[in-house]
CSV table of C-alpha atoms and ligand atoms in Angstrom, one decimal:
chain,number,residue,atom,x,y,z
X,55,MET,CA,24.6,5.5,-7.4
X,56,GLN,CA,24.5,4.7,-3.5
X,57,GLN,CA,26.5,1.5,-2.4
X,58,LEU,CA,24.8,-1.7,-2.8
X,59,ARG,CA,23.6,-3.5,0.3
X,60,LYS,CA,23.9,-7.4,-0.7
X,61,PHE,CA,21.3,-9.5,1.1
X,62,LYS,CA,20.3,-13.4,0.9
X,63,ASN,CA,16.9,-14.1,2.8
X,64,LEU,CA,14.2,-11.3,3.1
X,65,LEU,CA,11.2,-11.8,5.1
X,66,VAL,CA,8.3,-9.9,3.6
X,67,THR,CA,5.3,-9.3,5.9
X,68,GLY,CA,1.9,-8.6,4.4
X,69,GLY,CA,2.9,-10.1,1.2
X,70,ALA,CA,-0.6,-11.5,0.2
X,71,GLY,CA,-1.8,-7.8,0.1
X,72,PHE,CA,-2.0,-5.7,-2.8
X,73,ILE,CA,1.4,-3.8,-2.5
X,74,GLY,CA,3.3,-6.7,-1.0
X,75,SER,CA,2.2,-9.0,-3.3
X,76,ALA,CA,3.2,-6.7,-6.4
X,77,PHE,CA,6.6,-6.4,-4.5
X,78,ILE,CA,6.8,-10.2,-4.3
X,79,ARG,CA,6.0,-10.3,-8.1
X,80,THR,CA,8.7,-7.8,-9.0
X,81,LEU,CA,11.4,-8.9,-7.0
X,82,LEU,CA,11.1,-12.4,-8.3
X,83,LYS,CA,11.3,-11.2,-12.0
X,84,GLN,CA,14.8,-10.2,-11.0
X,85,ASP,CA,18.0,-11.8,-10.7
X,86,PHE,CA,17.3,-12.8,-7.1
X,87,SER,CA,19.1,-16.1,-5.7
X,88,GLY,CA,18.1,-15.8,-2.0
X,89,THR,CA,14.7,-16.7,-0.6
X,90,CYS,CA,11.9,-14.6,-0.1
X,91,VAL,CA,9.7,-15.8,2.9
X,92,ASN,CA,6.1,-14.1,2.9
X,93,LEU,CA,4.9,-14.0,6.4
X,94,ASP,CA,0.8,-13.0,6.3
X,95,ALA,CA,-2.1,-13.6,8.5
X,96,LEU,CA,-4.5,-13.9,5.7
X,97,THR,CA,-7.0,-11.0,7.0
X,98,TYR,CA,-10.1,-10.1,4.9
X,99,ALA,CA,-7.2,-8.2,2.4
X,100,GLY,CA,-4.9,-10.9,2.1
X,101,ASN,CA,-5.5,-13.3,-0.8
X,102,LEU,CA,-2.8,-15.8,-1.7
X,103,GLN,CA,-4.5,-15.6,-5.8
X,104,ASN,CA,-2.4,-12.3,-5.9
X,105,LEU,CA,0.3,-14.7,-6.0
X,106,THR,CA,-0.4,-17.5,-8.4
X,107,GLU,CA,2.0,-16.5,-10.7
X,108,ILE,CA,5.1,-17.2,-8.7
X,109,GLN,CA,3.7,-19.4,-5.7
X,110,ASP,CA,5.7,-22.3,-7.9
X,111,ASP,CA,8.7,-20.4,-7.4
X,112,SER,CA,11.7,-22.3,-5.6
X,113,ARG,CA,12.8,-19.1,-4.2
X,114,TYR,CA,9.4,-18.2,-2.5
X,115,ILE,CA,8.0,-19.8,0.9
X,116,PHE,CA,4.9,-18.8,2.3
X,117,GLU,CA,4.1,-18.6,5.9
X,118,LYS,CA,0.7,-18.1,7.8
X,119,GLY,CA,1.0,-16.3,10.8
X,120,ASP,CA,0.6,-12.7,12.8
X,121,ILE,CA,2.8,-10.0,13.0
X,122,ARG,CA,1.4,-9.8,16.8
X,123,ASN,CA,3.2,-13.2,17.9
X,124,GLN,CA,6.9,-12.0,18.3
X,125,ALA,CA,8.0,-15.3,19.1
X,126,LEU,CA,6.7,-16.7,16.1
X,127,LEU,CA,8.9,-13.7,14.3
X,128,GLU,CA,12.2,-14.7,16.2
X,129,HIS,CA,11.4,-18.5,15.2
X,130,LEU,CA,11.0,-17.2,11.4
X,131,CYS,CA,14.3,-15.1,11.3
X,132,GLN,CA,16.0,-18.1,12.7
X,133,GLU,CA,14.7,-20.7,10.5
X,134,HIS,CA,15.2,-19.0,7.6
X,135,ALA,CA,18.3,-17.1,8.5
X,136,ILE,CA,16.6,-13.9,7.6
X,137,ASP,CA,19.0,-10.9,6.8
X,138,THR,CA,16.6,-8.4,5.7
X,139,ILE,CA,12.8,-7.5,6.7
X,140,ILE,CA,10.4,-5.4,4.4
X,141,HIS,CA,7.2,-4.8,6.5
X,142,PHE,CA,4.1,-3.9,4.4
X,143,ALA,CA,1.7,-6.0,6.9
X,144,ALA,CA,-0.9,-3.3,8.3
X,145,GLU,CA,-4.5,-2.4,8.5
X,146,SER,CA,-4.8,-0.3,5.7
X,147,HIS,CA,-8.1,1.2,5.3
X,148,VAL,CA,-9.0,4.5,6.5
X,149,ASP,CA,-12.9,4.1,6.8
X,150,ARG,CA,-12.3,0.8,8.8
X,151,SER,CA,-9.7,2.4,11.0
X,152,ILE,CA,-12.8,5.2,11.9
X,153,HIS,CA,-15.1,2.2,12.3
X,154,GLY,CA,-13.0,-0.2,14.4
X,155,PRO,CA,-9.6,1.6,15.3
X,156,ARG,CA,-8.4,-1.3,17.7
X,157,ASN,CA,-7.0,-3.7,15.1
X,158,PHE,CA,-5.2,-0.7,13.6
X,159,VAL,CA,-3.2,-0.2,16.9
X,160,GLU,CA,-2.8,-4.0,17.4
X,161,THR,CA,-1.6,-4.3,14.0
X,162,ASN,CA,0.1,-1.5,12.9
X,163,VAL,CA,1.9,-0.1,16.3
X,164,ILE,CA,2.2,-3.8,18.5
X,165,GLY,CA,3.2,-5.9,15.1
X,166,THR,CA,5.7,-3.3,14.0
X,167,PHE,CA,7.1,-3.0,17.6
X,168,ASN,CA,7.2,-6.6,17.8
X,169,LEU,CA,9.3,-6.6,14.3
X,170,LEU,CA,11.6,-3.8,16.1
X,171,GLU,CA,12.1,-6.1,18.9
X,172,THR,CA,13.0,-8.9,16.7
X,173,VAL,CA,15.5,-6.7,14.8
X,174,ARG,CA,16.9,-5.4,18.1
X,175,LEU,CA,17.5,-8.9,19.2
X,176,ASN,CA,19.2,-9.8,15.8
X,177,PRO,CA,20.7,-6.7,14.9
X,178,HIS,CA,22.3,-7.9,11.6
X,179,ILE,CA,18.7,-7.8,9.9
X,180,HIS,CA,18.2,-4.8,8.1
X,181,PHE,CA,14.5,-3.4,8.4
X,182,HIS,CA,12.8,-1.7,5.6
X,183,HIS,CA,9.5,0.0,6.8
X,184,VAL,CA,6.5,0.9,4.5
X,185,SER,CA,4.4,3.7,5.3
X,186,THR,CA,2.4,6.3,3.9
X,187,ASP,CA,2.3,9.9,3.2
X,188,GLU,CA,-0.9,10.3,5.3
X,189,VAL,CA,1.6,10.6,8.2
X,190,TYR,CA,1.8,14.1,7.5
X,191,GLY,CA,-1.9,15.1,7.6
X,192,SER,CA,-3.6,17.2,5.3
X,193,LEU,CA,-2.5,20.1,2.9
X,194,GLY,CA,-4.0,23.2,1.6
X,195,ASN,CA,-4.2,24.1,-1.9
X,196,GLU,CA,-0.6,24.6,-1.8
X,197,GLY,CA,2.6,22.9,-1.1
X,198,THR,CA,3.8,19.5,-0.8
X,199,PHE,CA,5.1,17.0,1.9
X,200,ILE,CA,8.5,16.6,2.0
X,201,GLU,CA,10.8,13.9,3.9
X,202,THR,CA,11.2,16.4,7.2
X,203,SER,CA,7.3,17.5,6.9
X,204,PRO,CA,6.2,17.5,10.4
X,205,TYR,CA,4.1,14.4,11.4
X,206,ARG,CA,0.2,15.4,11.8
X,207,PRO,CA,-2.0,12.5,11.4
X,208,ASN,CA,-6.0,12.7,11.2
X,209,SER,CA,-7.1,9.2,11.1
X,210,PRO,CA,-6.7,6.3,13.5
X,211,TYR,CA,-5.1,4.5,10.4
X,212,SER,CA,-2.6,7.5,10.0
X,213,ALA,CA,-2.1,7.9,13.8
X,214,SER,CA,-1.2,4.2,13.9
X,215,LYS,CA,1.0,4.6,11.0
X,216,ALA,CA,2.7,7.5,12.4
X,217,ALA,CA,3.4,5.6,15.9
X,218,SER,CA,4.9,2.6,14.0
X,219,ASP,CA,7.2,5.2,12.0
X,220,HIS,CA,8.1,6.8,14.9
X,221,PHE,CA,9.2,3.5,16.6
X,222,VAL,CA,11.2,2.7,13.5
X,223,ARG,CA,13.3,6.1,14.1
X,224,ALA,CA,13.5,5.6,18.0
X,225,TYR,CA,14.8,2.0,17.5
X,226,ALA,CA,17.1,3.0,14.9
X,227,LYS,CA,18.5,6.0,17.2
X,228,THR,CA,18.7,4.0,20.4
X,229,TYR,CA,20.0,0.6,19.4
X,230,ASN,CA,21.9,1.7,16.2
X,231,LEU,CA,19.5,-0.5,14.0
X,232,SER,CA,19.8,-0.8,10.2
X,233,THR,CA,16.5,1.0,9.2
X,234,CYS,CA,15.0,2.8,6.2
X,235,LEU,CA,11.7,4.1,5.9
X,236,SER,CA,9.6,5.3,2.7
X,237,ASN,CA,6.1,7.3,2.8
X,238,CYS,CA,4.3,6.4,-0.4
X,239,SER,CA,1.0,8.5,-1.7
X,240,ASN,CA,-2.3,6.3,-3.0
X,241,ASN,CA,-1.4,3.4,-5.0
X,242,TYR,CA,-3.7,1.7,-7.4
X,243,GLY,CA,-3.4,-1.2,-9.8
X,244,PRO,CA,-4.5,-5.0,-10.3
X,245,TYR,CA,-5.4,-6.9,-7.2
X,246,GLN,CA,-6.7,-4.2,-4.9
X,247,PHE,CA,-9.3,-4.8,-2.5
X,248,PRO,CA,-12.3,-3.2,-3.6
X,249,GLU,CA,-12.9,-1.1,-0.5
X,250,LYS,CA,-10.3,1.7,-1.8
X,251,LEU,CA,-11.5,4.3,-4.1
X,252,ILE,CA,-10.4,3.5,-7.7
X,253,PRO,CA,-11.2,-0.4,-7.8
X,254,LEU,CA,-14.7,0.3,-6.1
X,255,VAL,CA,-15.5,2.9,-8.8
X,256,ILE,CA,-14.2,0.5,-11.8
X,257,LEU,CA,-16.5,-2.3,-10.0
X,258,ASN,CA,-19.5,-0.6,-9.1
X,259,SER,CA,-19.5,1.2,-12.9
X,260,LEU,CA,-19.1,-2.3,-14.4
X,261,GLN,CA,-22.1,-3.7,-12.1
X,262,GLY,CA,-24.3,-0.4,-12.6
X,263,LYS,CA,-24.2,0.3,-9.0
X,264,GLN,CA,-24.0,3.5,-7.3
X,265,ILE,CA,-20.9,5.3,-7.0
X,266,PRO,CA,-20.6,6.8,-3.4
X,267,VAL,CA,-18.4,10.2,-3.3
X,268,TYR,CA,-17.9,11.5,0.0
X,269,GLY,CA,-18.2,15.2,0.6
X,270,LYS,CA,-18.1,17.2,-2.5
X,271,GLY,CA,-15.7,15.2,-4.1
X,272,ILE,CA,-12.8,17.9,-4.4
X,273,ASN,CA,-10.6,16.1,-1.8
X,274,VAL,CA,-7.1,15.4,-3.7
X,275,ARG,CA,-4.8,12.4,-3.9
X,276,ASP,CA,-1.5,11.6,-5.7
X,277,TRP,CA,-2.0,8.3,-7.6
X,278,LEU,CA,0.8,5.9,-8.1
X,279,PHE,CA,0.9,2.7,-10.2
X,280,VAL,CA,1.6,-0.2,-7.6
X,281,ASP,CA,4.2,-1.7,-10.1
X,282,ASP,CA,6.3,1.6,-9.8
X,283,HIS,CA,5.9,1.4,-6.0
X,284,ALA,CA,7.3,-1.8,-6.1
X,285,GLU,CA,10.4,-1.2,-8.4
X,286,ALA,CA,11.1,1.8,-5.7
X,287,LEU,CA,11.0,-0.4,-2.8
X,288,VAL,CA,13.1,-2.9,-4.6
X,289,GLN,CA,15.9,-0.2,-5.4
X,290,LEU,CA,15.5,1.1,-1.5
X,291,ILE,CA,16.3,-2.6,0.1
X,292,HIS,CA,19.3,-2.6,-2.2
X,293,TYR,CA,20.1,1.2,-2.1
X,294,GLY,CA,18.4,2.9,0.8
X,295,LYS,CA,20.8,5.0,3.2
X,296,LYS,CA,20.7,3.6,6.8
X,297,GLY,CA,18.6,5.8,8.6
X,298,GLU,CA,16.9,7.6,6.0
X,299,THR,CA,13.3,8.1,4.8
X,300,TYR,CA,12.1,8.5,1.3
X,301,ASN,CA,9.2,9.9,0.0
X,302,ILE,CA,7.6,8.1,-2.7
X,303,GLY,CA,4.9,9.4,-5.3
X,304,GLY,CA,3.1,9.5,-8.6
X,305,GLU,CA,3.1,12.7,-9.7
X,306,THR,CA,-0.5,12.6,-10.3
X,307,GLU,CA,-2.7,14.8,-8.3
X,308,LEU,CA,-6.3,14.6,-9.1
X,309,THR,CA,-9.5,15.5,-7.5
X,310,ASN,CA,-11.7,12.6,-6.4
X,311,ILE,CA,-14.3,13.9,-8.9
X,312,ASP,CA,-11.8,14.5,-11.6
X,313,LEU,CA,-10.5,10.9,-11.3
X,314,ILE,CA,-13.9,9.2,-11.2
X,315,HIS,CA,-14.7,11.2,-14.6
X,316,GLN,CA,-11.7,9.9,-15.9
X,317,ILE,CA,-12.4,6.5,-15.1
X,318,LEU,CA,-16.1,6.4,-16.4
X,319,SER,CA,-14.8,7.8,-19.7
X,320,HIS,CA,-11.7,5.2,-19.8
X,321,ILE,CA,-14.8,2.2,-18.9
X,322,ALA,CA,-17.1,3.7,-21.4
X,323,ARG,CA,-14.7,3.8,-24.3
X,324,MET,CA,-13.3,0.0,-23.4
X,325,ILE,CA,-16.6,-1.6,-23.2
X,326,GLY,CA,-18.6,0.8,-25.7
X,327,LYS,CA,-21.1,2.4,-23.5
X,328,ASP,CA,-22.6,5.8,-22.9
X,329,GLU,CA,-20.2,8.0,-20.9
X,330,ASN,CA,-23.3,9.7,-19.4
X,331,GLU,CA,-25.4,6.9,-18.5
X,332,LEU,CA,-22.0,5.7,-16.2
X,333,LYS,CA,-21.9,9.6,-14.9
X,334,ASN,CA,-25.3,9.1,-13.7
X,335,LEU,CA,-24.3,6.4,-11.0
X,336,ILE,CA,-22.1,9.1,-9.3
X,337,HIS,CA,-24.0,9.7,-5.7
X,338,TYR,CA,-22.8,12.3,-3.2
X,339,VAL,CA,-22.7,10.9,0.4
X,340,LYS,CA,-22.0,12.4,3.7
X,341,ASP,CA,-18.3,13.0,4.0
X,342,ARG,CA,-15.7,10.9,5.9
X,343,PRO,CA,-14.9,12.3,9.3
X,344,GLY,CA,-11.7,14.0,9.2
X,345,HIS,CA,-11.4,13.8,5.6
X,346,ASP,CA,-7.8,15.0,4.9
X,347,LEU,CA,-8.2,17.4,1.8
X,348,ARG,CA,-5.1,17.1,-0.1
X,349,TYR,CA,-2.0,15.0,-0.2
X,350,ALA,CA,0.7,16.0,-2.4
X,351,ILE,CA,4.4,14.4,-2.5
X,352,ASP,CA,7.8,15.7,-3.3
X,353,CYS,CA,9.7,12.8,-4.5
X,354,ASN,CA,12.9,14.4,-5.6
X,355,LYS,CA,15.1,12.7,-3.1
X,356,ILE,CA,14.3,9.4,-4.1
X,357,LYS,CA,14.7,10.7,-7.9
X,358,ASN,CA,17.9,12.0,-7.4
X,359,GLU,CA,19.6,9.3,-5.2
X,360,LEU,CA,18.4,6.5,-6.6
X,361,LYS,CA,17.3,7.3,-10.2
X,362,TRP,CA,13.9,6.2,-9.5
X,363,SER,CA,10.9,7.8,-11.5
X,364,PRO,CA,7.5,6.5,-12.0
X,365,ARG,CA,7.4,5.0,-15.2
X,366,HIS,CA,3.5,4.6,-16.0
X,367,SER,CA,1.5,7.6,-16.8
X,368,PHE,CA,-1.9,7.8,-14.9
X,369,SER,CA,-3.8,7.1,-18.3
X,370,GLU,CA,-1.4,4.1,-19.0
X,371,GLY,CA,-1.9,2.6,-15.5
X,372,LEU,CA,-5.6,3.3,-15.4
X,373,ARG,CA,-6.1,1.3,-18.4
X,374,LYS,CA,-3.8,-1.8,-17.4
X,375,THR,CA,-5.9,-1.4,-14.0
X,376,ILE,CA,-9.6,-1.6,-15.8
X,377,THR,CA,-8.2,-4.1,-18.3
X,378,TRP,CA,-7.0,-6.4,-15.2
X,379,TYR,CA,-10.7,-6.0,-13.3
X,380,LEU,CA,-12.1,-6.9,-16.7
X,381,ASN,CA,-10.5,-10.4,-17.3
X,382,ASN,CA,-10.2,-11.5,-13.5
X,383,THR,CA,-13.6,-12.1,-12.7
X,384,GLU,CA,-12.4,-15.1,-11.0
X,385,TRP,CA,-10.5,-13.1,-8.3
X,386,LEU,CA,-13.7,-11.1,-7.6
X,387,HIS,CA,-16.0,-13.8,-7.2
X,388,ALA,CA,-13.7,-15.0,-4.5
X,389,LEU,CA,-14.5,-12.2,-2.8
X,390,THR,CA,-17.9,-12.9,-1.8
X,391,GLY,CA,-16.8,-13.0,1.9
X,392,GLU,CA,-19.3,-11.6,4.7
X,393,ASN,CA,-16.7,-9.0,5.7
X,394,TYR,CA,-16.5,-8.0,1.9
X,395,GLN,CA,-20.4,-7.9,1.6
X,396,GLU,CA,-21.1,-6.1,5.0
X,397,TRP,CA,-18.4,-3.4,4.4
X,398,LEU,CA,-20.2,-2.3,0.8
X,399,SER,CA,-23.3,-1.4,2.8
X,400,VAL,CA,-21.6,1.0,5.5
X,401,ASN,CA,-22.0,4.4,4.6
X,402,TYR,CA,-21.4,7.9,6.4
L,583,LIG,P1,-3.5,-4.4,2.1
L,583,LIG,O1,-4.7,-4.3,3.1
L,583,LIG,O2,-3.8,-4.8,0.6
L,583,LIG,O3,-2.7,-6.1,2.6
L,583,LIG,C1,-2.3,-5.6,4.0
L,583,LIG,C2,-1.7,-7.1,4.1
L,583,LIG,O4,-1.5,-7.5,5.6
L,583,LIG,C3,-2.6,-8.4,3.8
L,583,LIG,O5,-2.2,-9.4,3.1
L,583,LIG,C4,-3.0,-9.1,5.6
L,583,LIG,O6,-3.5,-10.2,5.1
L,583,LIG,C5,-1.7,-8.6,6.3
L,583,LIG,N1,-1.9,-8.3,7.4
L,583,LIG,C6,-2.6,-7.5,8.1
L,583,LIG,N2,-2.5,-7.8,9.4
L,583,LIG,C7,-1.5,-9.0,9.8
L,583,LIG,C8,-1.3,-9.2,10.6
L,583,LIG,N3,-1.9,-8.9,11.9
L,583,LIG,N4,0.0,-10.3,10.9
L,583,LIG,C9,0.3,-10.8,9.4
L,583,LIG,N5,-0.2,-9.9,8.2
L,583,LIG,C10,-1.3,-9.0,8.5
L,583,LIG,O7,-2.5,-3.1,2.2
L,583,LIG,P2,-1.7,-2.5,1.2
L,583,LIG,O8,-2.6,-1.6,0.4
L,583,LIG,O9,-1.2,-3.4,0.3
L,583,LIG,O10,-0.8,-1.9,2.3
L,583,LIG,C11,0.7,-2.2,2.5
L,583,LIG,C12,1.6,-1.4,3.3
L,583,LIG,O11,1.6,-0.1,2.7
L,583,LIG,C13,0.7,-1.0,4.3
L,583,LIG,O12,1.5,-0.8,5.3
L,583,LIG,C14,0.1,0.3,4.1
L,583,LIG,O13,0.0,1.2,5.3
L,583,LIG,C15,0.9,1.1,3.3
L,583,LIG,N6,0.6,1.8,2.4
L,583,LIG,C16,0.0,1.7,1.4
L,583,LIG,C17,-0.8,2.6,0.4
L,583,LIG,C18,-1.8,2.2,-0.3
L,583,LIG,O14,-2.1,3.0,-1.3
L,583,LIG,N7,-2.6,1.1,-0.7
L,583,LIG,C19,-0.1,3.6,0.2
L,583,LIG,C20,1.2,4.2,1.1
L,583,LIG,C21,1.5,3.1,1.8
L,584,LIG,O1,-1.9,7.9,0.9
L,584,LIG,C1,-1.8,6.8,1.0
L,584,LIG,C2,-3.1,6.4,1.7
L,584,LIG,O2,-3.7,6.0,0.8
L,584,LIG,C3,-2.7,4.9,2.5
L,584,LIG,O3,-2.0,4.9,3.2
L,584,LIG,C4,-4.0,3.8,2.7
L,584,LIG,O4,-3.8,2.6,3.1
L,584,LIG,C5,-4.9,4.1,1.3
L,584,LIG,O5,-6.3,3.2,1.5
L,584,LIG,C6,-5.3,5.4,0.8
L,584,LIG,O6,-6.2,6.3,1.6
L,584,LIG,P1,-7.2,7.1,1.2
L,584,LIG,O7,-7.9,7.4,2.2
L,584,LIG,O8,-6.9,8.2,0.5
L,584,LIG,O9,-7.8,6.1,-0.1
L,584,LIG,P2,-8.9,5.9,-0.3
L,584,LIG,O10,-9.2,5.1,-1.6
L,584,LIG,O11,-9.8,5.0,0.8
L,584,LIG,O12,-9.8,7.2,-0.8
L,584,LIG,C7,-9.6,8.0,-1.7
L,584,LIG,C8,-10.2,9.4,-1.6
L,584,LIG,O13,-11.6,8.8,-2.1
L,584,LIG,C9,-10.5,9.9,-0.2
L,584,LIG,O14,-10.6,11.2,-0.6
L,584,LIG,C10,-11.7,9.3,0.2
L,584,LIG,C11,-12.6,9.2,-1.2
L,584,LIG,N1,-13.7,8.1,-1.2
L,584,LIG,C12,-13.4,7.0,-0.9
L,584,LIG,C13,-14.0,5.8,-1.2
L,584,LIG,C14,-13.7,4.5,-0.5
L,584,LIG,C15,-15.0,8.4,-1.8
L,584,LIG,O15,-15.1,9.9,-2.2
L,584,LIG,N2,-15.5,7.4,-1.9
L,584,LIG,C16,-15.5,6.2,-1.4
L,584,LIG,O16,-16.2,5.0,-1.4
């Protein structure tokens, strides 16, 4: 086991989003006696209902604000005596980055740069950067991404995340800051905004709507249950080595079409519906431009160094996820904003 990093006051950016909120819920279930400050701009993807379970916890503070505002970052770090930052805030959807890349540069690159500047001015702060396997580009049928794989981003989203990763590395080297980076594969689970494939398939099938499959449905993703990612991150802020990168993956590679078939079989069984009727909703559409064929993660480093492994099998995680969407119609009804409705009518 690595040496324990002790911290007291943690700043979480993007904690009202899908993974950030899972991280906060996980952290506060543990024996943590400091303060957890959640800074989130509440964009279309941020939702305070993701945190109702912990909103009254005395260790938790919410601050509405934007990581593009560096003065605010410095103020918050002083005000709350922050000693650790974990950075989730980002524009996270590839399709949106293709339609409008500017926000991705502003939030993902400039926002991360602002945070690093804040750490440069307050070098006692440890900085953990949450990133993606998409920075490594696309694999053919063979091979896996390792921590030293070259960066070959193919979408404006992954290019913006790659740029932010490079800034983290450069700041750590040049200014001798305490940083750590993790690159994770596709997450799924409760509270995921239904622009992403898994919640989109669940919700469209429940509502009898078409399920858009890009291209031939042969692209491969590696799927990780979000709570397993959150547990890895809690371990990393305690034990991740300064200056290191860790890949995090679910060891569950599936083509999109196989994944969709699995979701539809689960749903058919769970709600007592004919599986073939649900499969008739599958609708092949024009491919995503620059669509990465395959992602696959080798996560042996974190498994060996931190004794972390994904705890949920895919079938278990999927069952939990579908059950959550079936039981949380109130959360869904709140997502009726224009941005969501407009987005659902976008097609390539
Ligand atoms: P999300 O889109 O669900 O949430 C992003 C959060 O960031 C939202 O709460 C939003 O309000 C907030 N935010 C956006 N711009 C902001 C700004 N300028 N200032 C402050 N807050 C802002 O994203 P997610 O899926 O939870 O992803 C979180 C992080 O994990 C991202 O950095 C993403 O790149 C990375 N990641 C995601 C996945 C995945 O499968 N979803 C996989 C690997 C890595
Ligand atoms: O790999 C990690 C990345 O995973 C994260 O960094 C991103 O933030 C996250 O959005 C996710 O990116 P993907 O592009 O892989 O996820 P998405 O859910 O958008 O798409 C998954 C696959 O499904 C991809 O091959 C595109 C395809 N797809 C997606 C949608 C929304 C469809 O075929 N139809 C769809 O309607």
